[in-house]
Amino acid sequence: MSKENEKTLEVYKEKAHLYLANSLEHDKLDPKRAEQKRVKLEKLITSYFLSLPEHAKIFEIGSGDGANAKFIQSLGFDITASYTADDFIKATQNQGLKTIKFNALENSFPEKYWAVFCWRVFVHFTKEDALKIM
Ligand SMILES: C[S@@+](CC[C@H](N)C(=O)[O-])C[C@H]1O[C@@H](n2cnc3c(N)ncnc32)[C@H](O)[C@@H]1O
């Protein structure tokens, strides 16, 4: 794991509460735009998983506030959300989502999945980190 990613994960660990509170607050600044972005992303997710069987197992790396995992679950898939920081894990478990601790640079997938979903996470990886994960 690169030093850069190590530092990033320290920040996510320390500031989980801020991230979770602010992601909702930011949406309130421009609710219309937030809704447009959500609709666009949900369309994209739906089209990605169109060919998967019903109840297929999907794994999400770095689930943020859990909204994408929740949406994937609403499509009938068996989604597992994941985080590196415990506070995020608790927040997502409270939403009724199966959630595990997972560092994409250090851990192997605990099971086989039909698909892995990962949104705005690779931005935190150096080229070497990204190639390792791929
Ligand atoms: C900008 S947030 C995006 C969260 C969510 N996917 C979204 O779009 O709202 C970046 C996420 O990448 C995760 N992340 C960064 N490095 C990671 C790593 N090595 N393994 C797993 N997750 C990682 C962070 O913990 C954080 O949840």
Coordinates of N, CA and C and ligand atoms in Angstrom, one line a residue:
M1 N 0.8 -1.2 0.0 CA 0.0 0.0 0.0 C 0.9 1.2 0.0
S2 N 0.6 2.2 -0.8 CA 1.4 3.4 -0.9 C 1.2 4.3 0.3
K3 N 2.2 5.1 0.6 CA 2.1 6.1 1.7 C 0.9 7.0 1.5
E4 N 0.7 7.4 0.3 CA -0.4 8.3 0.0 C -1.8 7.7 0.5
N5 N -1.9 6.4 0.1 CA -3.2 5.8 0.4 C -3.3 5.6 2.0
E6 N -2.2 5.3 2.6 CA -2.1 5.1 4.0 C -2.6 6.4 4.7
K7 N -2.1 7.5 4.2 CA -2.5 8.8 4.8 C -4.0 9.1 4.6
T8 N -4.5 8.8 3.4 CA -5.9 8.9 3.0 C -6.8 8.2 4.0
L9 N -6.4 6.9 4.2 CA -7.2 6.1 5.1 C -7.2 6.6 6.6
E10 N -6.1 7.2 7.0 CA -6.0 7.8 8.3 C -7.1 8.9 8.5
V11 N -7.1 9.7 7.4 CA -8.1 10.8 7.4 C -9.5 10.3 7.5
Y12 N -9.8 9.3 6.6 CA -11.2 8.7 6.6 C -11.5 8.1 8.0
K13 N -10.5 7.6 8.6 CA -10.7 6.9 10.0 C -11.1 8.0 11.0
E14 N -10.3 9.1 11.0 CA -10.5 10.2 12.0 C -11.7 11.0 11.7
K15 N -12.0 11.2 10.4 CA -13.1 12.2 10.0 C -14.3 11.5 9.5
A16 N -14.6 10.3 9.9 CA -15.7 9.6 9.4 C -17.0 10.3 9.7
H17 N -17.1 10.8 10.9 CA -18.4 11.5 11.3 C -18.6 12.8 10.5
L18 N -17.5 13.5 10.2 CA -17.6 14.7 9.4 C -18.1 14.3 7.9
Y19 N -17.4 13.3 7.4 CA -17.8 12.9 6.0 C -19.3 12.5 5.9
L20 N -19.7 11.7 6.9 CA -21.1 11.3 6.9 C -22.1 12.5 7.0
A21 N -21.8 13.4 7.9 CA -22.7 14.5 8.1 C -22.6 15.5 6.9
N22 N -21.4 15.7 6.4 CA -21.3 16.7 5.3 C -21.8 16.2 4.0
S23 N -21.8 14.9 3.8 CA -22.3 14.5 2.5 C -23.8 14.8 2.3
L24 N -24.5 14.7 3.4 CA -25.9 15.0 3.4 C -26.1 16.5 3.3
E25 N -25.3 17.3 4.1 CA -25.4 18.7 4.1 C -25.1 19.3 2.8
H26 N -24.1 18.8 2.1 CA -23.7 19.3 0.8 C -24.9 19.1 -0.2
D27 N -25.6 18.0 -0.1 CA -26.7 17.8 -1.0 C -27.8 18.9 -0.8
K28 N -27.9 19.3 0.4 CA -28.9 20.4 0.7 C -28.6 21.7 0.1
L29 N -27.3 21.9 -0.2 CA -26.9 23.2 -0.8 C -27.6 23.4 -2.2
D30 N -27.7 22.3 -2.9 CA -28.3 22.4 -4.2 C -29.1 21.1 -4.5
P31 N -30.2 21.0 -3.8 CA -31.0 19.7 -3.9 C -31.3 19.2 -5.3
K32 N -31.6 20.2 -6.2 CA -32.0 19.8 -7.5 C -30.8 19.1 -8.2
R33 N -29.6 19.8 -8.1 CA -28.4 19.2 -8.7 C -28.1 17.8 -8.1
A34 N -28.2 17.8 -6.8 CA -27.9 16.5 -6.1 C -28.8 15.4 -6.6
E35 N -30.1 15.7 -6.8 CA -31.1 14.8 -7.2 C -30.8 14.3 -8.7
Q36 N -30.4 15.3 -9.5 CA -30.0 15.0 -10.9 C -28.8 14.0 -11.0
K37 N -27.8 14.3 -10.1 CA -26.6 13.4 -10.1 C -27.0 12.0 -9.6
R38 N -27.9 12.0 -8.6 CA -28.3 10.7 -8.1 C -29.0 9.9 -9.1
V39 N -30.0 10.5 -9.8 CA -30.8 9.8 -10.9 C -29.8 9.3 -12.0
K40 N -28.8 10.1 -12.4 CA -27.9 9.8 -13.4 C -27.1 8.5 -13.0
L41 N -26.6 8.6 -11.7 CA -25.8 7.5 -11.2 C -26.6 6.2 -11.1
E42 N -27.9 6.3 -10.6 CA -28.7 5.2 -10.5 C -29.0 4.5 -11.9
K43 N -29.2 5.4 -12.9 CA -29.4 4.8 -14.2 C -28.2 4.0 -14.7
L44 N -27.0 4.6 -14.4 CA -25.7 3.9 -14.7 C -25.6 2.6 -14.0
I45 N -25.9 2.6 -12.7 CA -25.8 1.3 -11.9 C -26.8 0.3 -12.5
T46 N -28.0 0.7 -12.8 CA -29.0 -0.2 -13.3 C -28.5 -0.8 -14.6
S47 N -28.0 0.0 -15.5 CA -27.5 -0.5 -16.8 C -26.3 -1.4 -16.6
Y48 N -25.4 -1.1 -15.7 CA -24.3 -2.0 -15.4 C -24.7 -3.4 -15.1
F49 N -25.7 -3.5 -14.2 CA -26.1 -4.8 -13.6 C -27.2 -5.5 -14.3
L50 N -27.6 -4.9 -15.5 CA -28.8 -5.5 -16.2 C -28.7 -6.9 -16.5
S51 N -27.4 -7.4 -16.9 CA -27.3 -8.7 -17.3 C -27.0 -9.7 -16.2
L52 N -27.0 -9.3 -15.0 CA -26.7 -10.2 -13.9 C -28.0 -10.9 -13.5
P53 N -27.8 -12.2 -12.9 CA -29.0 -12.9 -12.5 C -29.6 -12.3 -11.3
E54 N -30.9 -12.6 -11.0 CA -31.6 -12.1 -9.9 C -30.8 -12.5 -8.6
H55 N -30.8 -11.6 -7.7 CA -30.1 -11.8 -6.4 C -28.6 -12.1 -6.5
A56 N -28.0 -11.7 -7.6 CA -26.6 -11.9 -7.7 C -25.8 -11.2 -6.6
K57 N -24.7 -11.8 -6.2 CA -23.9 -11.2 -5.2 C -23.0 -10.1 -5.7
I58 N -23.0 -8.9 -5.2 CA -22.2 -7.8 -5.6 C -21.4 -7.3 -4.4
F59 N -20.2 -6.9 -4.7 CA -19.4 -6.3 -3.6 C -19.1 -4.9 -3.9
E60 N -19.2 -4.0 -2.9 CA -18.9 -2.6 -3.1 C -17.7 -2.2 -2.3
I61 N -16.7 -1.6 -2.9 CA -15.5 -1.1 -2.2 C -15.7 0.3 -1.9
G62 N -15.5 0.7 -0.6 CA -15.6 2.1 -0.2 C -17.0 2.7 -0.3
S63 N -17.9 2.2 0.5 CA -19.3 2.5 0.3 C -19.8 3.9 0.7
G64 N -18.9 4.8 1.2 CA -19.3 6.1 1.5 C -20.5 6.2 2.5
D65 N -21.5 6.9 2.2 CA -22.7 7.0 3.1 C -23.7 5.9 2.9
G66 N -23.4 4.9 2.0 CA -24.2 3.7 1.9 C -25.3 3.9 0.9
A67 N -25.5 5.0 0.3 CA -26.6 5.3 -0.6 C -26.5 4.4 -1.9
N68 N -25.4 4.2 -2.4 CA -25.3 3.3 -3.6 C -25.6 1.8 -3.3
A69 N -25.0 1.4 -2.2 CA -25.3 0.0 -1.7 C -26.8 -0.2 -1.5
K70 N -27.4 0.8 -0.9 CA -28.8 0.8 -0.6 C -29.6 0.7 -1.9
F71 N -29.2 1.4 -2.9 CA -29.9 1.4 -4.2 C -29.7 0.0 -4.9
I72 N -28.5 -0.5 -4.8 CA -28.2 -1.8 -5.4 C -29.0 -2.9 -4.7
Q73 N -29.2 -2.7 -3.4 CA -30.0 -3.7 -2.7 C -31.5 -3.6 -3.1
S74 N -31.9 -2.3 -3.4 CA -33.3 -2.1 -3.8 C -33.6 -2.8 -5.2
L75 N -32.5 -3.0 -6.0 CA -32.7 -3.7 -7.3 C -32.8 -5.2 -7.1
G76 N -32.7 -5.7 -5.9 CA -32.9 -7.1 -5.6 C -31.6 -7.9 -5.5
F77 N -30.4 -7.2 -5.6 CA -29.1 -7.8 -5.5 C -28.7 -8.0 -4.1
D78 N -27.8 -9.0 -3.9 CA -27.3 -9.3 -2.6 C -25.9 -8.6 -2.4
I79 N -26.1 -7.3 -2.0 CA -24.9 -6.4 -1.9 C -24.2 -6.5 -0.6
T80 N -22.9 -6.5 -0.6 CA -22.0 -6.4 0.6 C -21.3 -5.1 0.5
A81 N -21.5 -4.2 1.4 CA -20.8 -2.9 1.4 C -19.5 -3.1 2.2
S82 N -18.6 -2.2 2.0 CA -17.3 -2.4 2.7 C -16.6 -1.0 3.0
Y83 N -15.8 -1.0 4.0 CA -15.0 0.2 4.5 C -13.8 -0.3 5.1
T84 N -12.9 0.7 5.3 CA -11.7 0.4 6.0 C -11.9 1.0 7.5
A85 N -12.8 1.9 7.7 CA -13.0 2.5 9.0 C -14.2 2.0 9.7
D86 N -14.1 1.7 11.0 CA -15.2 1.2 11.8 C -16.4 2.1 11.9
D87 N -16.2 3.4 12.0 CA -17.4 4.3 12.1 C -18.3 4.2 10.9
F88 N -17.7 4.1 9.7 CA -18.5 3.9 8.5 C -19.2 2.6 8.5
I89 N -18.6 1.5 9.0 CA -19.2 0.2 9.0 C -20.4 0.3 9.9
K90 N -20.3 0.9 11.1 CA -21.5 1.0 12.0 C -22.6 1.7 11.3
A91 N -22.3 2.9 10.6 CA -23.3 3.7 10.0 C -24.1 2.9 9.0
T92 N -23.4 2.1 8.2 CA -24.0 1.4 7.1 C -24.8 0.2 7.6
Q93 N -24.3 -0.5 8.7 CA -25.0 -1.6 9.3 C -26.3 -1.1 9.8
N94 N -26.3 0.1 10.4 CA -27.5 0.7 10.9 C -28.6 0.9 9.8
Q95 N -28.2 0.9 8.6 CA -29.1 1.1 7.5 C -29.6 -0.3 7.0
G96 N -29.2 -1.3 7.7 CA -29.7 -2.7 7.3 C -28.9 -3.3 6.2
L97 N -27.6 -2.8 6.0 CA -26.8 -3.4 4.9 C -25.7 -4.3 5.5
K98 N -25.5 -5.4 4.7 CA -24.4 -6.3 5.1 C -23.1 -5.5 4.8
T99 N -22.3 -5.4 5.8 CA -21.1 -4.6 5.7 C -19.9 -5.2 6.3
I100 N -18.7 -5.2 5.6 CA -17.5 -5.7 6.2 C -16.4 -4.8 6.1
K101 N -15.3 -5.1 6.9 CA -14.1 -4.2 6.8 C -13.3 -4.8 5.7
F102 N -12.8 -3.9 4.8 CA -12.1 -4.4 3.6 C -11.2 -3.3 3.1
N103 N -9.9 -3.6 3.0 CA -8.9 -2.7 2.4 C -8.5 -3.3 1.1
A104 N -8.9 -2.6 0.0 CA -8.7 -3.2 -1.4 C -7.2 -3.5 -1.7
L105 N -6.3 -2.8 -0.9 CA -4.9 -3.0 -1.2 C -4.3 -4.1 -0.3
E106 N -5.0 -4.6 0.7 CA -4.5 -5.5 1.6 C -5.3 -6.8 1.8
N107 N -6.6 -6.8 1.5 CA -7.4 -7.9 1.7 C -7.9 -8.6 0.4
S108 N -8.1 -9.9 0.5 CA -8.7 -10.6 -0.6 C -10.2 -10.6 -0.5
F109 N -10.9 -10.8 -1.6 CA -12.4 -10.8 -1.5 C -12.7 -12.1 -0.6
P110 N -13.6 -11.9 0.3 CA -14.0 -13.0 1.2 C -14.8 -14.1 0.5
E111 N -15.4 -13.7 -0.7 CA -16.3 -14.7 -1.4 C -16.1 -14.4 -2.9
K112 N -16.8 -15.2 -3.7 CA -16.8 -14.9 -5.1 C -18.0 -14.0 -5.4
Y113 N -17.9 -13.0 -6.2 CA -19.0 -12.1 -6.5 C -19.2 -12.0 -8.0
W114 N -20.4 -11.7 -8.4 CA -20.7 -11.5 -9.8 C -20.2 -10.2 -10.3
A115 N -20.1 -9.2 -9.4 CA -19.6 -7.9 -9.8 C -19.1 -7.2 -8.6
V116 N -18.1 -6.3 -8.9 CA -17.6 -5.4 -7.9 C -17.9 -4.0 -8.3
F117 N -18.5 -3.2 -7.4 CA -18.9 -1.8 -7.7 C -18.0 -0.9 -6.8
C118 N -17.5 0.1 -7.5 CA -16.5 1.0 -6.8 C -16.7 2.4 -7.4
W119 N -17.1 3.3 -6.6 CA -17.4 4.7 -7.2 C -16.6 5.7 -6.5
R120 N -15.9 6.5 -7.2 CA -15.0 7.6 -6.6 C -14.0 7.1 -5.6
V121 N -13.5 5.9 -5.8 CA -12.5 5.3 -4.9 C -11.1 5.3 -5.5
F122 N -11.1 5.0 -6.8 CA -9.8 4.9 -7.5 C -9.0 6.2 -7.5
V123 N -9.7 7.3 -7.3 CA -9.1 8.6 -7.2 C -8.1 8.7 -6.0
H124 N -8.2 7.8 -5.1 CA -7.3 7.8 -3.9 C -6.1 6.9 -4.1
F125 N -6.0 6.3 -5.3 CA -4.9 5.3 -5.5 C -3.8 5.9 -6.4
T126 N -2.6 5.6 -6.1 CA -1.5 5.9 -7.1 C -1.7 4.9 -8.2
K127 N -0.9 5.1 -9.3 CA -1.0 4.2 -10.5 C -0.7 2.8 -10.0
E128 N 0.4 2.7 -9.2 CA 0.8 1.4 -8.7 C -0.2 0.7 -7.9
D129 N -0.9 1.5 -7.0 CA -2.0 0.9 -6.2 C -3.1 0.4 -7.1
A130 N -3.5 1.2 -8.0 CA -4.6 0.9 -8.9 C -4.3 -0.4 -9.7
L131 N -3.0 -0.5 -10.2 CA -2.7 -1.7 -11.0 C -2.7 -3.0 -10.1
K132 N -2.3 -2.8 -8.8 CA -2.3 -3.9 -7.9 C -3.7 -4.4 -7.7
I133 N -4.6 -3.5 -7.5 CA -6.0 -3.9 -7.2 C -6.6 -4.6 -8.5
M134 N -6.3 -4.0 -9.6 CA -6.9 -4.6 -10.9 C -6.4 -6.0 -11.0
Ligands
LIG1 C1 -14.7 9.9 -2.0 S1 -15.1 8.4 -1.0 C2 -16.3 7.7 -2.1 C3 -17.3 7.0 -1.3 C4 -18.5 6.4 -2.1 N1 -18.1 5.4 -3.0 C5 -19.2 7.5 -2.8 O1 -19.1 7.6 -4.0 O2 -19.9 8.3 -2.1 C6 -13.7 7.4 -1.2 C7 -13.7 6.1 -0.5 O3 -12.6 5.3 -0.9 C8 -12.2 4.5 0.2 N2 -10.9 4.0 0.0 C9 -9.7 4.6 -0.2 N3 -8.7 3.8 -0.2 C10 -9.2 2.6 0.0 C11 -8.6 1.3 0.1 N4 -7.3 1.1 0.1 N5 -9.4 0.2 0.3 C12 -10.7 0.4 0.4 N6 -11.4 1.6 0.3 C13 -10.6 2.7 0.1 C14 -12.4 5.4 1.3 O4 -12.4 4.7 2.6 C15 -13.7 6.1 1.0 O5 -14.8 5.4 1.5

